[in-house]
mmCIF file of C-alpha atoms and ligand atoms in Angstrom:
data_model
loop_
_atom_site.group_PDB
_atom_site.id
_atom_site.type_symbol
_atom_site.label_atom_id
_atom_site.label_comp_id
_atom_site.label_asym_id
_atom_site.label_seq_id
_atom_site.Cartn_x
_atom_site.Cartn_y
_atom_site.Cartn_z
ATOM 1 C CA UNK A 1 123.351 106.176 94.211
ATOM 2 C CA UNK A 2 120.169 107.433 95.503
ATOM 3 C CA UNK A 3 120.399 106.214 98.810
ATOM 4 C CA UNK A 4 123.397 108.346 99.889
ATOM 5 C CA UNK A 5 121.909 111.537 101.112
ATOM 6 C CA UNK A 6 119.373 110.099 102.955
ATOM 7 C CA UNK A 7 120.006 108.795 106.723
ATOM 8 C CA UNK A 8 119.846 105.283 107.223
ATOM 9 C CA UNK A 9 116.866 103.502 107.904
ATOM 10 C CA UNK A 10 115.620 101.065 110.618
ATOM 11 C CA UNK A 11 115.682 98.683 107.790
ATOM 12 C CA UNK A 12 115.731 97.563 104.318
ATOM 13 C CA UNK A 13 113.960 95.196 102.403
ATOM 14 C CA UNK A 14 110.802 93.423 100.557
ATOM 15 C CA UNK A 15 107.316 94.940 100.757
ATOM 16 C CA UNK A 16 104.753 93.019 99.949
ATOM 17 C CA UNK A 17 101.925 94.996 97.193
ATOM 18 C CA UNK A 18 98.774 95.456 99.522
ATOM 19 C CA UNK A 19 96.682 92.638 97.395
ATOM 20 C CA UNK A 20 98.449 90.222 97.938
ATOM 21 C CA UNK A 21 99.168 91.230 101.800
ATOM 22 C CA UNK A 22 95.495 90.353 102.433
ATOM 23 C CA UNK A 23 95.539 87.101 100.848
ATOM 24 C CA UNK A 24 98.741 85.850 102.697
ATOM 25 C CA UNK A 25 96.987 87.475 105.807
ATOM 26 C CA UNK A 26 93.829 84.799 105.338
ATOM 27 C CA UNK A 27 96.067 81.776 104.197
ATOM 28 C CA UNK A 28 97.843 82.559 107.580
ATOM 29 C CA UNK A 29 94.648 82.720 109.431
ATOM 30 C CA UNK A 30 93.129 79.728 108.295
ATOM 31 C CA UNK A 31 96.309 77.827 108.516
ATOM 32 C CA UNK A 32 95.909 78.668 112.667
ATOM 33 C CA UNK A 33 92.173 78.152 112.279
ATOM 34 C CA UNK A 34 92.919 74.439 111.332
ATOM 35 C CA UNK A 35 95.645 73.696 113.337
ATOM 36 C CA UNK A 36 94.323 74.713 116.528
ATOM 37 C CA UNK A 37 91.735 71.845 115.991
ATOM 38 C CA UNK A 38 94.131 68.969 115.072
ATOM 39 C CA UNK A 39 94.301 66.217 117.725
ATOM 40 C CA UNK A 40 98.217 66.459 117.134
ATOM 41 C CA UNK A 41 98.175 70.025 118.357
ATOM 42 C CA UNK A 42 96.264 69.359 121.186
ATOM 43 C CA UNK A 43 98.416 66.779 122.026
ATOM 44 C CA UNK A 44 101.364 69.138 122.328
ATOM 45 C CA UNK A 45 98.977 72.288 123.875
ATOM 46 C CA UNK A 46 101.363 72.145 126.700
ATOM 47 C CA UNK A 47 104.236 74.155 124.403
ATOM 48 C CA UNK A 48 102.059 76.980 124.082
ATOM 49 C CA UNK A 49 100.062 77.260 127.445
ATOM 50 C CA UNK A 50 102.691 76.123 129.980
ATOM 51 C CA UNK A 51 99.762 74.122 131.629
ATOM 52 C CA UNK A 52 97.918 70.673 130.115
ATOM 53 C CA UNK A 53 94.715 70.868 129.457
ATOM 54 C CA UNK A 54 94.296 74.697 128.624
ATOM 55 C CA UNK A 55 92.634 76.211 125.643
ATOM 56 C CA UNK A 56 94.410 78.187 122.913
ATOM 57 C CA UNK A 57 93.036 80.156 120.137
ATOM 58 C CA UNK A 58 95.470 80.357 117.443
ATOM 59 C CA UNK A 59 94.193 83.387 115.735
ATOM 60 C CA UNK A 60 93.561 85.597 119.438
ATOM 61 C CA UNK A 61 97.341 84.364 120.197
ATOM 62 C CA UNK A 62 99.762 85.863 117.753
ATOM 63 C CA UNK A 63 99.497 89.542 117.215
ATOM 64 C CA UNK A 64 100.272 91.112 114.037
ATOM 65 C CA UNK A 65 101.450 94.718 112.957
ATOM 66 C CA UNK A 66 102.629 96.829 110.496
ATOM 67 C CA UNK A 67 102.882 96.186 106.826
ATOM 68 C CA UNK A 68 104.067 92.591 105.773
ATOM 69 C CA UNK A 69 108.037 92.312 104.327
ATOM 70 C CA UNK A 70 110.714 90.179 104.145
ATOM 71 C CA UNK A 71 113.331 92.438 106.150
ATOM 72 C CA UNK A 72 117.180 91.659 104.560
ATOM 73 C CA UNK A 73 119.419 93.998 106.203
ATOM 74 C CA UNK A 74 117.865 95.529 110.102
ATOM 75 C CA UNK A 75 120.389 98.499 110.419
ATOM 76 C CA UNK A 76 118.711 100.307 113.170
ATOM 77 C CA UNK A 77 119.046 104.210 111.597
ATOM 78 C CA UNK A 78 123.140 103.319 111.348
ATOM 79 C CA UNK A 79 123.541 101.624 114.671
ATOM 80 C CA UNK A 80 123.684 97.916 113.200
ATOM 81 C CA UNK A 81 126.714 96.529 112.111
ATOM 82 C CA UNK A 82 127.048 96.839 108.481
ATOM 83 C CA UNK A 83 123.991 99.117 108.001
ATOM 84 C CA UNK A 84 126.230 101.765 105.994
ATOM 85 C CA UNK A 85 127.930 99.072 103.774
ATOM 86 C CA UNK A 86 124.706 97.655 103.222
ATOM 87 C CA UNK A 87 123.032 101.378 102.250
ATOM 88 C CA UNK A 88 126.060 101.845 99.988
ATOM 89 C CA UNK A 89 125.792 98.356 98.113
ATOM 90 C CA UNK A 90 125.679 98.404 94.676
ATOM 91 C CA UNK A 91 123.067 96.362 93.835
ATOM 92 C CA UNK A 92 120.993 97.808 96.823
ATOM 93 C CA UNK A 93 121.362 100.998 94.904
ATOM 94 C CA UNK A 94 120.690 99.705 91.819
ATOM 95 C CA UNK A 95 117.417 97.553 92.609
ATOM 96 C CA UNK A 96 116.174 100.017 95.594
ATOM 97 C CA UNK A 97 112.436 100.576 94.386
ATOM 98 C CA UNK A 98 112.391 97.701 92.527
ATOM 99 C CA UNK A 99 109.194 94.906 91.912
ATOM 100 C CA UNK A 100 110.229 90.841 92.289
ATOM 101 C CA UNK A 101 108.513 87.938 93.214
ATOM 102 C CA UNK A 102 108.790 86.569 96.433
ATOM 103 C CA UNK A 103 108.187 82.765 96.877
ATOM 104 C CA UNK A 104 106.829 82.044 100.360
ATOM 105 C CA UNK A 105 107.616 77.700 100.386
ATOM 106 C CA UNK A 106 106.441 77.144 104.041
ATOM 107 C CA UNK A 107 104.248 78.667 106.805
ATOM 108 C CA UNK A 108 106.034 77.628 110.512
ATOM 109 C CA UNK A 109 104.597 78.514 114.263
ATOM 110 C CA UNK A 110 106.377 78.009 117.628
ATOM 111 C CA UNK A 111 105.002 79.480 120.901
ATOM 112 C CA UNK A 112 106.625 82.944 119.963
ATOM 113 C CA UNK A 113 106.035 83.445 116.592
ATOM 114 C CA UNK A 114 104.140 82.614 112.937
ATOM 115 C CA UNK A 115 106.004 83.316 110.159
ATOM 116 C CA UNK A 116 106.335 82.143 106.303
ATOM 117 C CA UNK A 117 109.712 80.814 104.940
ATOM 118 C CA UNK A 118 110.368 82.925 101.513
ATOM 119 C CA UNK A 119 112.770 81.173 98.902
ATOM 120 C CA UNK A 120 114.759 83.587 97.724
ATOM 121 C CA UNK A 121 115.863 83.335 94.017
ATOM 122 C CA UNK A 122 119.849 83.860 92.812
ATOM 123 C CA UNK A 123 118.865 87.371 91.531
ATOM 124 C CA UNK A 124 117.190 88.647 95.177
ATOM 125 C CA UNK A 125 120.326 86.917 97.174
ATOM 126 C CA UNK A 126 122.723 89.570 95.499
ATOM 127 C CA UNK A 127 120.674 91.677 98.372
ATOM 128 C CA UNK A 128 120.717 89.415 101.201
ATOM 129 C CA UNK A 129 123.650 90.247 103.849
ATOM 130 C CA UNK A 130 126.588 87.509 103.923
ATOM 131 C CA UNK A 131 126.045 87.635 107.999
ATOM 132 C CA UNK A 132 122.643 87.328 108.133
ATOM 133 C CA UNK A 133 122.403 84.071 109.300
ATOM 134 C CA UNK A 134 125.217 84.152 111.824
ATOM 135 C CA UNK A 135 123.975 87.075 113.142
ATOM 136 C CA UNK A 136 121.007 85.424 114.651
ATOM 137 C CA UNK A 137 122.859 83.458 117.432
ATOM 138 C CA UNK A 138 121.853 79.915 116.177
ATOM 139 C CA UNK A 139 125.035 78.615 116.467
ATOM 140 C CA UNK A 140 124.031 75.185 114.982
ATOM 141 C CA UNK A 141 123.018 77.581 111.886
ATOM 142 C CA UNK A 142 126.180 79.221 110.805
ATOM 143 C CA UNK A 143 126.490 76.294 108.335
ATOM 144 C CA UNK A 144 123.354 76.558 106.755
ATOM 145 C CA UNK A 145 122.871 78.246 103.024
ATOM 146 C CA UNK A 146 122.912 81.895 102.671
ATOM 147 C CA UNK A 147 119.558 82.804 102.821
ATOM 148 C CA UNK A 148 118.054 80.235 104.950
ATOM 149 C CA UNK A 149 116.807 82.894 107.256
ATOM 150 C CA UNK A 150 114.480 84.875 104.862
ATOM 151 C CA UNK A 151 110.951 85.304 106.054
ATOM 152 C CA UNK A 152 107.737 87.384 106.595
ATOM 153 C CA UNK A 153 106.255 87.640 110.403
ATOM 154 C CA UNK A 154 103.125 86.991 110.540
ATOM 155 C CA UNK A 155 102.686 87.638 114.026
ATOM 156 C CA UNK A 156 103.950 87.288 117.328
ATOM 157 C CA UNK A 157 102.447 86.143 120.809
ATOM 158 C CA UNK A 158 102.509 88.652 123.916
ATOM 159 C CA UNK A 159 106.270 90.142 124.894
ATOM 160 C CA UNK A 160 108.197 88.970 121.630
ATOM 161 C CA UNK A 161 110.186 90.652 119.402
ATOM 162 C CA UNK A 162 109.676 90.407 115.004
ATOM 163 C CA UNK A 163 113.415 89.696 115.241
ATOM 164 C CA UNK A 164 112.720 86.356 117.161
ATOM 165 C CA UNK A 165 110.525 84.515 113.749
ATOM 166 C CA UNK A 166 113.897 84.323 111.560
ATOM 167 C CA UNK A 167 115.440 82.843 114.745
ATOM 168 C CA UNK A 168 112.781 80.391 115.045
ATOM 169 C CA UNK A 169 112.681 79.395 111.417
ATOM 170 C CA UNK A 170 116.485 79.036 111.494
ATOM 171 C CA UNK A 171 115.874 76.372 114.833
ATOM 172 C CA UNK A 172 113.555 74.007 112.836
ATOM 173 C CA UNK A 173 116.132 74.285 109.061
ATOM 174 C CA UNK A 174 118.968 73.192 111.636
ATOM 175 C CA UNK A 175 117.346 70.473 112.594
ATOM 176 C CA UNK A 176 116.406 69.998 109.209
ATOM 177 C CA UNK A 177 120.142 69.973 108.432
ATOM 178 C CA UNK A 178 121.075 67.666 111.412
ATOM 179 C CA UNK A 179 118.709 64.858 109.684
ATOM 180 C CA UNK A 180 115.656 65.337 112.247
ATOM 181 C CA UNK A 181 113.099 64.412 109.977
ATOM 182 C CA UNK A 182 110.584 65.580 112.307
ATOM 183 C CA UNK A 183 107.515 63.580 112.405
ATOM 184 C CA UNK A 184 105.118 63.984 109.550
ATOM 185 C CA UNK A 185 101.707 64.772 111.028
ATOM 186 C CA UNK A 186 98.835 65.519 108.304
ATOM 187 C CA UNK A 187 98.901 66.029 104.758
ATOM 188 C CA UNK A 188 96.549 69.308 104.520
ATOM 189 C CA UNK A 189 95.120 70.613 101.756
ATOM 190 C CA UNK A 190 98.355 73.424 101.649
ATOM 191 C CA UNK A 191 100.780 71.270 102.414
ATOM 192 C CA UNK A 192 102.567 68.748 104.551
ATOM 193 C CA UNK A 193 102.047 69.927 108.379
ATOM 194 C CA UNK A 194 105.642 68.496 110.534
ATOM 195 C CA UNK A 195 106.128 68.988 114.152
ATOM 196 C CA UNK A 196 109.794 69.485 115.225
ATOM 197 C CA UNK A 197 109.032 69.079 119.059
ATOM 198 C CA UNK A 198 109.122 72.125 121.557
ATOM 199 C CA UNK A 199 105.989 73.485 119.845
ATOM 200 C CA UNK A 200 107.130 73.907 116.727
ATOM 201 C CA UNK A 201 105.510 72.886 113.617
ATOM 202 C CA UNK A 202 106.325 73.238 110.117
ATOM 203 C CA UNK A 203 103.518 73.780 106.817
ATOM 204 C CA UNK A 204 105.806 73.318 103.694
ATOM 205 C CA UNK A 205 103.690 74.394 100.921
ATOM 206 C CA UNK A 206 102.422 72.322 97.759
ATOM 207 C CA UNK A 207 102.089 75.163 96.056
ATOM 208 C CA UNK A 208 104.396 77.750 97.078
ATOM 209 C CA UNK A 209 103.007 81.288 96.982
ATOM 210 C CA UNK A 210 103.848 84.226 94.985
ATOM 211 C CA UNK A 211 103.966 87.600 96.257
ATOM 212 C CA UNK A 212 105.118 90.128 94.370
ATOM 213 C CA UNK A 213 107.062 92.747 97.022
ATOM 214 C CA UNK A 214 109.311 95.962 96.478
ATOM 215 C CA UNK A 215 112.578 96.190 97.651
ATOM 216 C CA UNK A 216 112.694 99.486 99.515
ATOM 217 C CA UNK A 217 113.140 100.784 103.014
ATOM 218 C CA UNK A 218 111.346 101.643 106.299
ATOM 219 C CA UNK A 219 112.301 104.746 108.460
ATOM 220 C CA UNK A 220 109.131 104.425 111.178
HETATM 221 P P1 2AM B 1 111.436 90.489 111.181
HETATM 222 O O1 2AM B 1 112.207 90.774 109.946
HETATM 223 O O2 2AM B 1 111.632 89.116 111.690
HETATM 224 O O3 2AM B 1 109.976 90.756 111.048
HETATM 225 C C1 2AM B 1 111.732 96.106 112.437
HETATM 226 O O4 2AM B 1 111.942 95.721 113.751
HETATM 227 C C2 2AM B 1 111.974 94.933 111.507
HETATM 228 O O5 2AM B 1 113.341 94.559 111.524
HETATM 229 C C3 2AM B 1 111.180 93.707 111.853
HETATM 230 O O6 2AM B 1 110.624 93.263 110.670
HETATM 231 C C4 2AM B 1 112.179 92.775 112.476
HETATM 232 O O7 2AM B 1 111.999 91.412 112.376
HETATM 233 C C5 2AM B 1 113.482 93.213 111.899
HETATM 234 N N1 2AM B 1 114.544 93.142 112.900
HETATM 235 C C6 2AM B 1 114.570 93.707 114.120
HETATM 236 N N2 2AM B 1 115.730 93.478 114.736
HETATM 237 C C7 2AM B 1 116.479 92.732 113.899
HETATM 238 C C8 2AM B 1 117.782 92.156 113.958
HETATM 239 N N3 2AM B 1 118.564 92.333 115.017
HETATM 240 N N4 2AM B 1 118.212 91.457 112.897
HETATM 241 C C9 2AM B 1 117.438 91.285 111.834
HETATM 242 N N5 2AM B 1 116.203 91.777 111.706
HETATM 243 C C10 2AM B 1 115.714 92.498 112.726
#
């Protein structure tokens, strides 16, 4: 296939068209804008500032970079496990370059990280590692569907690592799985807003959103 002259790259996967990278980029924003002003947020202030009574602003708290994507396979120019398998995939091969539609069902924030939750469709999971989501060192999601980790960062607060959002989204869909319900805050306009304790909180979307992304690869 094409890919196998070229070295490996840091990492393969969805890349989000630049239109609709600004509009996800607002939603996101305004999303922060409004929870940073809920009484339920303030209530729980103490996750994110170590100290009661402290001010946060959302949108001055989480850092963002780079172009948005929905990274499937990290593989670290050939140091990550897998990475050459993965290069060497057939359908990897065969869809490299190629447009789908990404379906973003949920926006999530801890202390560490903002992120969206994408849905991936039968079609884009031929793509998705079989590891991926024991790879992450969640042990209580091993069990969950294949997957369950996919998301787009969003940002990240001072000192953490991208890699940490798909950790964090894979915390709250285990306790999802366990039967914590969480506790339903505020219907928004986007969505239903649920707090999972520990600072984290949980936007699933009315309407998810579409994003139309290409499935390529990022050298750096
Ligand atoms: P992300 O997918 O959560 O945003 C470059 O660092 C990209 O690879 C980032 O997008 C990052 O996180 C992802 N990444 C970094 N290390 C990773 C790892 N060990 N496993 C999976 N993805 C990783």
């Amino acid at each position: 296939g094409p890919l196998a002259e070229m070295s490996l790259p840091l990492f393969f996967g969805w890349f989000l068209l630049s239109s609709v990278q600004d509009k996800i980029r607002c939603t996101s924003m305004d999303f922060l804008k409004t929870l940073d002003t809920l009484d339920a947020f303030k209530k729980h202030l103490i996750d994110f500032t170590g100290k009661a009574e402290k001010e946060v602003d959302l949108e001055q708290y989480f850092q963002a970079k780079g172009t948005l994507h929905c990274t499937t396979k990290f593989c670290d120019y050939g140091k990550a496990e897998g990475a050459k398998d993965y290069a060497e995939n057939q359908a990897v091969n065969d869809l490299y370059g190629s447009v789908s539609e990404l379906s973003l069902s949920a926006l999530f924030v801890t202390p560490r990280t903002v992120g969206a939750r994408v849905s991936l469709t039968e079609e884009q999971l031929v793509l998705w590692p079989a590891d991926a989501e024991k790879e992450a060192d969640v042990p209580a999601a091993a069990s969950l569907p294949r997957g369950s980790r996919a998301h787009i960062t969003l940002g990240c607060s001072e000192g953490v690592e991208p890699v940490q959002t798909g950790v964090d989204l894979l915390e709250i869909l285990a306790l999802q799985q366990e039967g914590q319900q969480g506790e339903l805050v505020e219907e928004m306009e986007l969505g239903s807003l649920t707090y999972y304790g520990s600072g984290r909180w949980l936007l699933s979307l009315r309407e998810p959103i579409c994003a139309p992304a290409c499935f390529s690869s990022y050298y750096g």
